[in-house]
Short mmCIF file of C-alpha atoms in Angstrom, two decimals:
data_model
loop_
_atom_site.label_atom_id
_atom_site.label_comp_id
_atom_site.label_asym_id
_atom_site.label_seq_id
_atom_site.Cartn_x
_atom_site.Cartn_y
_atom_site.Cartn_z
CA UNK V 68 19.46 20.01 13.57
CA UNK V 69 19.42 16.89 11.45
CA UNK V 70 20.08 17.57 8.11
CA UNK V 71 16.60 16.61 6.14
CA UNK V 72 18.46 14.08 3.79
CA UNK V 73 19.36 11.95 6.96
CA UNK V 74 15.67 11.62 8.31
CA UNK V 75 14.21 8.55 7.77
CA UNK V 76 10.89 7.88 5.01
CA UNK V 77 7.79 7.21 6.92
CA UNK V 78 5.59 4.61 5.98
CA UNK V 79 1.58 4.56 6.82
CA UNK V 80 -0.47 1.68 6.83
CA UNK V 81 -4.02 0.47 8.04
CA UNK V 82 -1.89 -2.94 9.27
CA UNK V 83 0.04 -5.27 7.57
CA UNK V 84 -0.40 -4.85 3.83
CA UNK V 85 1.52 -2.03 3.64
CA UNK V 86 4.60 -4.17 4.54
CA UNK V 87 4.70 -5.32 0.41
CA UNK V 88 5.00 -1.61 -0.17
CA UNK V 89 7.73 -1.60 2.35
CA UNK V 90 9.54 -4.29 0.60
CA UNK V 91 9.42 -2.92 -2.74
CA UNK V 92 10.97 0.40 -1.26
CA UNK V 93 13.71 -1.40 0.69
CA UNK V 94 14.63 -3.29 -2.77
CA UNK V 95 14.38 -0.04 -4.64
CA UNK V 96 16.06 2.44 -1.69
CA UNK V 97 18.60 0.34 -0.05
CA UNK V 98 19.93 2.96 1.68
CA UNK V 99 17.33 4.43 3.18
CA UNK V 100 16.10 4.37 6.72
CA UNK V 101 12.55 3.50 7.35
CA UNK V 102 10.16 4.44 9.78
CA UNK V 103 7.02 1.74 9.19
CA UNK V 104 3.68 2.54 11.09
CA UNK V 105 0.61 -0.06 10.59
CA UNK V 106 -2.39 0.86 12.63
CA UNK V 107 -3.15 -2.92 13.61
CA UNK V 108 -5.34 -2.03 16.39
CA UNK V 109 -8.06 -0.24 14.12
CA UNK V 110 -7.35 -2.54 10.80
CA UNK V 111 -8.53 -3.32 8.53
CA UNK V 112 -9.82 0.15 7.00
CA UNK V 113 -11.31 -1.47 4.08
CA UNK V 114 -15.06 -1.83 5.52
CA UNK V 115 -14.67 1.75 7.16
CA UNK V 116 -16.06 4.85 6.32
CA UNK V 117 -14.54 6.75 4.29
CA UNK V 118 -14.62 10.03 7.05
CA UNK V 119 -13.23 7.24 9.56
CA UNK V 120 -10.44 5.92 7.59
CA UNK V 121 -9.69 9.98 6.51
CA UNK V 122 -9.62 10.36 10.55
CA UNK V 123 -7.42 7.24 11.39
CA UNK V 124 -5.09 8.24 8.46
CA UNK V 125 -4.37 11.57 9.61
CA UNK V 126 -3.74 10.54 13.10
CA UNK V 127 -0.76 8.39 11.80
CA UNK V 128 0.66 10.38 9.36
CA UNK V 129 0.78 13.35 12.12
CA UNK V 130 2.52 10.99 14.27
CA UNK V 131 5.30 10.07 11.67
CA UNK V 132 5.58 13.65 10.85
CA UNK V 133 6.21 14.55 14.53
CA UNK V 134 9.08 11.88 14.85
CA UNK V 135 10.60 13.58 12.00
CA UNK V 136 10.78 12.11 8.62
CA UNK V 137 11.93 13.23 5.17
CA UNK V 138 8.89 12.07 2.94
CA UNK V 139 5.75 10.21 3.83
CA UNK V 140 4.59 7.03 1.89
CA UNK V 141 0.76 6.20 2.24
CA UNK V 142 1.11 2.35 1.74
CA UNK V 143 -2.44 1.87 2.02
CA UNK V 144 -5.06 1.99 -0.46
CA UNK V 145 -8.06 3.03 1.42
CA UNK V 146 -6.05 5.61 3.42
CA UNK V 147 -4.87 6.75 0.08
CA UNK V 148 -7.89 7.11 -1.42
CA UNK V 149 -9.61 8.92 1.56
CA UNK V 150 -6.42 11.31 2.77
CA UNK V 151 -4.26 11.98 -0.35
CA UNK V 152 -5.52 15.46 -0.72
CA UNK V 153 -5.51 16.72 2.94
CA UNK V 154 -1.90 15.07 3.59
CA UNK V 155 -0.74 17.14 0.75
CA UNK V 156 -1.72 20.52 1.93
CA UNK V 157 -0.85 19.51 5.58
CA UNK V 158 2.75 18.54 5.44
CA UNK V 159 5.98 19.71 3.53
CA UNK V 160 7.80 16.69 2.70
CA UNK V 161 6.90 14.46 -0.64
CA UNK V 162 4.24 12.12 -0.47
CA UNK V 163 3.64 9.33 -2.60
CA UNK V 164 0.87 6.80 -2.41
CA UNK V 165 -0.22 3.80 -4.08
CA UNK V 166 -3.26 4.32 -6.37
CA UNK V 167 -1.85 7.14 -9.16
CA UNK V 168 1.46 5.36 -9.69
CA UNK V 169 -0.61 1.83 -9.96
CA UNK V 170 -2.77 3.79 -12.51
CA UNK V 171 -0.16 5.29 -14.91
CA UNK V 172 1.47 1.83 -15.10
CA UNK V 173 -1.47 -0.26 -15.80
CA UNK V 174 -2.38 2.77 -18.90
CA UNK V 175 1.17 1.98 -20.34
CA UNK V 176 0.81 -1.73 -19.85
CA UNK V 177 -2.72 -2.46 -21.18
CA UNK V 178 -3.07 -3.12 -25.08
CA UNK V 179 -6.98 -3.23 -25.49
CA UNK V 180 -7.44 -0.69 -22.82
CA UNK V 181 -9.78 -3.08 -20.71
CA UNK V 182 -8.09 -2.53 -17.05
CA UNK V 183 -9.47 -4.39 -13.84
CA UNK V 184 -8.77 -3.32 -10.35
CA UNK V 185 -9.21 -5.67 -7.33
CA UNK V 186 -9.27 -3.86 -4.04
CA UNK V 187 -11.12 -3.73 -0.69
CA UNK V 188 -14.84 -2.32 -0.47
CA UNK V 189 -13.77 1.23 0.84
CA UNK V 190 -11.12 1.55 -2.07
CA UNK V 191 -14.00 0.39 -4.63
CA UNK V 192 -16.68 2.59 -2.67
CA UNK V 193 -14.09 5.46 -3.05
CA UNK V 194 -13.84 5.72 -6.65
CA UNK V 195 -10.33 6.71 -6.78
CA UNK V 196 -9.48 4.34 -9.41
CA UNK V 197 -11.81 5.64 -11.46
CA UNK V 198 -10.72 9.19 -10.59
CA UNK V 199 -7.54 8.02 -11.39
CA UNK V 200 -8.02 6.85 -15.05
CA UNK V 201 -10.26 10.34 -15.67
CA UNK V 202 -6.69 11.34 -17.51
CA UNK V 203 -7.44 8.06 -19.51
CA UNK V 204 -10.89 8.05 -21.26
CA UNK V 205 -9.83 5.39 -23.75
CA UNK V 206 -9.54 2.94 -21.14
CA UNK V 207 -12.53 0.86 -19.73
CA UNK V 208 -12.07 0.20 -16.03
CA UNK V 209 -13.71 -3.12 -14.36
CA UNK V 210 -13.24 -2.58 -10.37
CA UNK V 211 -14.19 -5.65 -8.05
CA UNK V 212 -13.96 -5.85 -4.53
CA UNK V 213 -12.44 -8.82 -2.80
CA UNK V 214 -13.26 -8.59 0.81
CA UNK V 215 -12.23 -11.87 1.69
CA UNK V 216 -8.62 -11.92 0.26
CA UNK V 217 -7.07 -9.81 3.12
CA UNK V 218 -8.16 -12.27 6.19
CA UNK V 219 -6.69 -15.40 4.27
CA UNK V 220 -3.40 -13.54 3.53
CA UNK V 221 -2.98 -12.36 7.31
CA UNK V 222 -3.84 -15.98 8.12
CA UNK V 223 -0.85 -16.89 5.98
CA UNK V 224 -2.58 -19.04 3.28
CA UNK V 225 -2.22 -18.01 -0.28
CA UNK V 226 -3.68 -21.19 -2.11
CA UNK V 227 -5.77 -24.31 -1.66
CA UNK V 228 -9.37 -24.94 -2.74
CA UNK V 229 -11.36 -22.64 -0.60
CA UNK V 230 -9.36 -19.93 -1.32
CA UNK V 231 -9.33 -20.59 -5.42
CA UNK V 232 -13.10 -20.68 -4.94
CA UNK V 233 -13.28 -17.47 -3.89
CA UNK V 234 -11.07 -16.63 -6.36
CA UNK V 235 -12.84 -17.59 -9.21
CA UNK V 236 -16.03 -16.01 -7.99
CA UNK V 237 -14.30 -12.70 -7.09
CA UNK V 238 -12.43 -12.50 -10.67
CA UNK V 239 -15.58 -13.68 -12.85
CA UNK V 240 -16.37 -10.30 -13.74
CA UNK V 241 -12.65 -9.16 -14.62
CA UNK V 242 -12.62 -12.16 -16.91
CA UNK V 243 -15.63 -11.50 -18.10
CA UNK V 244 -14.85 -7.84 -18.98
CA UNK V 245 -11.63 -9.38 -20.98
CA UNK V 246 -9.29 -7.09 -19.15
CA UNK V 247 -5.25 -7.67 -20.21
CA UNK V 248 -4.35 -5.67 -17.10
CA UNK V 249 -4.98 -6.07 -13.47
CA UNK V 250 -4.28 -3.68 -10.85
CA UNK V 251 -3.89 -5.35 -7.31
CA UNK V 252 -5.37 -2.66 -5.72
CA UNK V 253 -4.81 -3.55 -2.10
CA UNK V 254 -1.51 -3.92 -0.33
CA UNK V 255 -2.20 -7.46 0.48
CA UNK V 256 -2.95 -9.04 -2.85
CA UNK V 257 0.82 -9.01 -4.24
CA UNK V 258 1.21 -12.04 -1.97
CA UNK V 259 -1.95 -13.45 -3.63
CA UNK V 260 0.06 -12.87 -7.19
CA UNK V 261 0.36 -16.87 -7.90
CA UNK V 262 -3.18 -17.50 -7.30
CA UNK V 263 -4.66 -14.61 -9.21
CA UNK V 264 -2.40 -14.99 -12.11
CA UNK V 265 -3.35 -18.98 -12.12
CA UNK V 266 -7.14 -17.75 -12.29
CA UNK V 267 -6.85 -15.34 -14.60
CA UNK V 268 -3.62 -16.98 -17.06
CA UNK V 269 -1.04 -15.58 -18.47
CA UNK V 270 -2.40 -13.04 -20.94
CA UNK V 271 -3.17 -10.97 -17.96
CA UNK V 272 -0.50 -8.42 -17.19
CA UNK V 273 -0.66 -7.95 -13.08
CA UNK V 274 0.44 -4.35 -12.03
CA UNK V 275 1.40 -4.24 -7.94
CA UNK V 276 0.40 -1.08 -6.28
CA UNK V 277 3.45 -1.98 -3.94
CA UNK V 278 6.10 -1.67 -6.65
CA UNK V 279 4.65 1.15 -8.65
CA UNK V 280 4.54 3.41 -5.34
CA UNK V 281 7.98 2.15 -4.58
CA UNK V 282 9.49 3.32 -8.00
CA UNK V 283 7.13 6.53 -7.93
CA UNK V 284 9.01 7.38 -4.24
CA UNK V 285 12.30 7.08 -6.10
CA UNK V 286 11.29 9.48 -8.80
CA UNK V 287 9.88 11.86 -6.25
CA UNK V 288 12.88 11.56 -3.60
CA UNK V 289 15.61 11.76 -6.91
CA UNK V 290 14.01 14.89 -7.87
CA UNK V 291 13.67 16.68 -4.46
CA UNK V 292 17.71 15.99 -4.01
CA UNK V 293 16.65 13.64 -0.93
CA UNK V 294 18.25 10.51 -1.74
CA UNK V 295 21.16 8.23 -0.17
CA UNK V 296 23.30 7.45 -2.90
CA UNK V 297 26.06 5.74 -1.25
CA UNK V 298 25.99 2.38 0.48
CA UNK V 299 25.28 3.08 4.23
CA UNK V 300 23.53 1.05 7.23
CA UNK V 301 19.81 1.67 6.78
CA UNK V 302 17.85 1.51 9.87
CA UNK V 303 14.48 0.17 9.76
CA UNK V 304 11.87 0.93 12.27
CA UNK V 305 8.42 -1.18 12.88
CA UNK V 306 5.63 0.60 14.93
CA UNK V 307 2.05 -0.48 15.25
CA UNK V 308 -0.96 0.50 17.00
CA UNK V 309 -1.91 -3.28 18.17
CA UNK V 310 0.47 -6.17 20.09
CA UNK V 311 3.84 -5.88 18.75
CA UNK V 312 4.42 -9.72 19.36
CA UNK V 313 1.60 -10.31 16.61
CA UNK V 314 2.62 -7.76 14.79
CA UNK V 315 6.29 -9.55 14.38
CA UNK V 316 4.50 -12.83 13.86
CA UNK V 317 2.43 -11.68 11.08
CA UNK V 318 4.91 -9.84 9.28
CA UNK V 319 7.44 -12.72 9.62
CA UNK V 320 4.62 -14.83 8.30
CA UNK V 321 4.02 -12.67 5.31
CA UNK V 322 7.67 -11.28 4.81
CA UNK V 323 9.87 -14.06 6.16
CA UNK V 324 12.77 -12.63 8.41
CA UNK V 325 11.91 -8.62 7.05
CA UNK V 326 10.51 -7.89 10.40
CA UNK V 327 12.80 -8.25 12.87
CA UNK V 328 11.25 -6.01 15.93
CA UNK V 329 8.15 -4.18 16.38
CA UNK V 330 7.25 -1.67 19.08
CA UNK V 331 3.43 -0.51 20.09
CA UNK V 332 2.71 3.32 19.99
CA UNK V 333 -0.70 5.33 20.80
CA UNK V 334 -1.49 7.84 18.17
CA UNK V 335 -5.15 8.12 18.86
CA UNK V 336 -4.83 11.14 21.92
CA UNK V 337 -8.57 11.97 21.74
#
């Protein structure tokens, strides 16, 4: 029987965006083994119905739990919104996700009580950020769906006139609301931090759901006594439901040498 502390941390995402979460996790938990599963065959989740996202996400999480993990990180805002409650009932390992940690970080950061969130359409539709902010009635939340950002990020484009024009359109409502804090509520968006910061100016604090999620994971695992504190050779496994070669290519384009080799797995058994 493997000691629980020696099991890897499972990270689930709809595709590539969660690699930003994975990178924050590796920065903050350098001695941990990780297994990352990106459901690229069925990505993007953003435009899908909540019921469909819920079904796909549970298949992915089941797959990770069957492999053996000591914790689960739901690294996708759409999936976190759809599945968190079910996941907490279904698995007996610590589970962190990206919505609540980012919301608490924004509540702590804002000075004028006006917070914006940019996310995919399904995250905006799920109202999960509104739910997360229900505990902070003094906050005015301005959500904005930015559906086209993901395709630019995955193509490796993080600037230029066309994207700048799209960003200015998307962020107009955020500017008008005079927010002083903006949650990057999709894990692809930290890769557009430069662009979004440029459009909004330095007066707006950007909160990365990837970093907030990694911090929350660190806290949960510390409390559960499941962290490796001594330096060790950590192993990182990348799994995808799509083409492994494509996954590596995009992973490399997004995060440099971070993604080494990927393996294709089948998680949809019906």
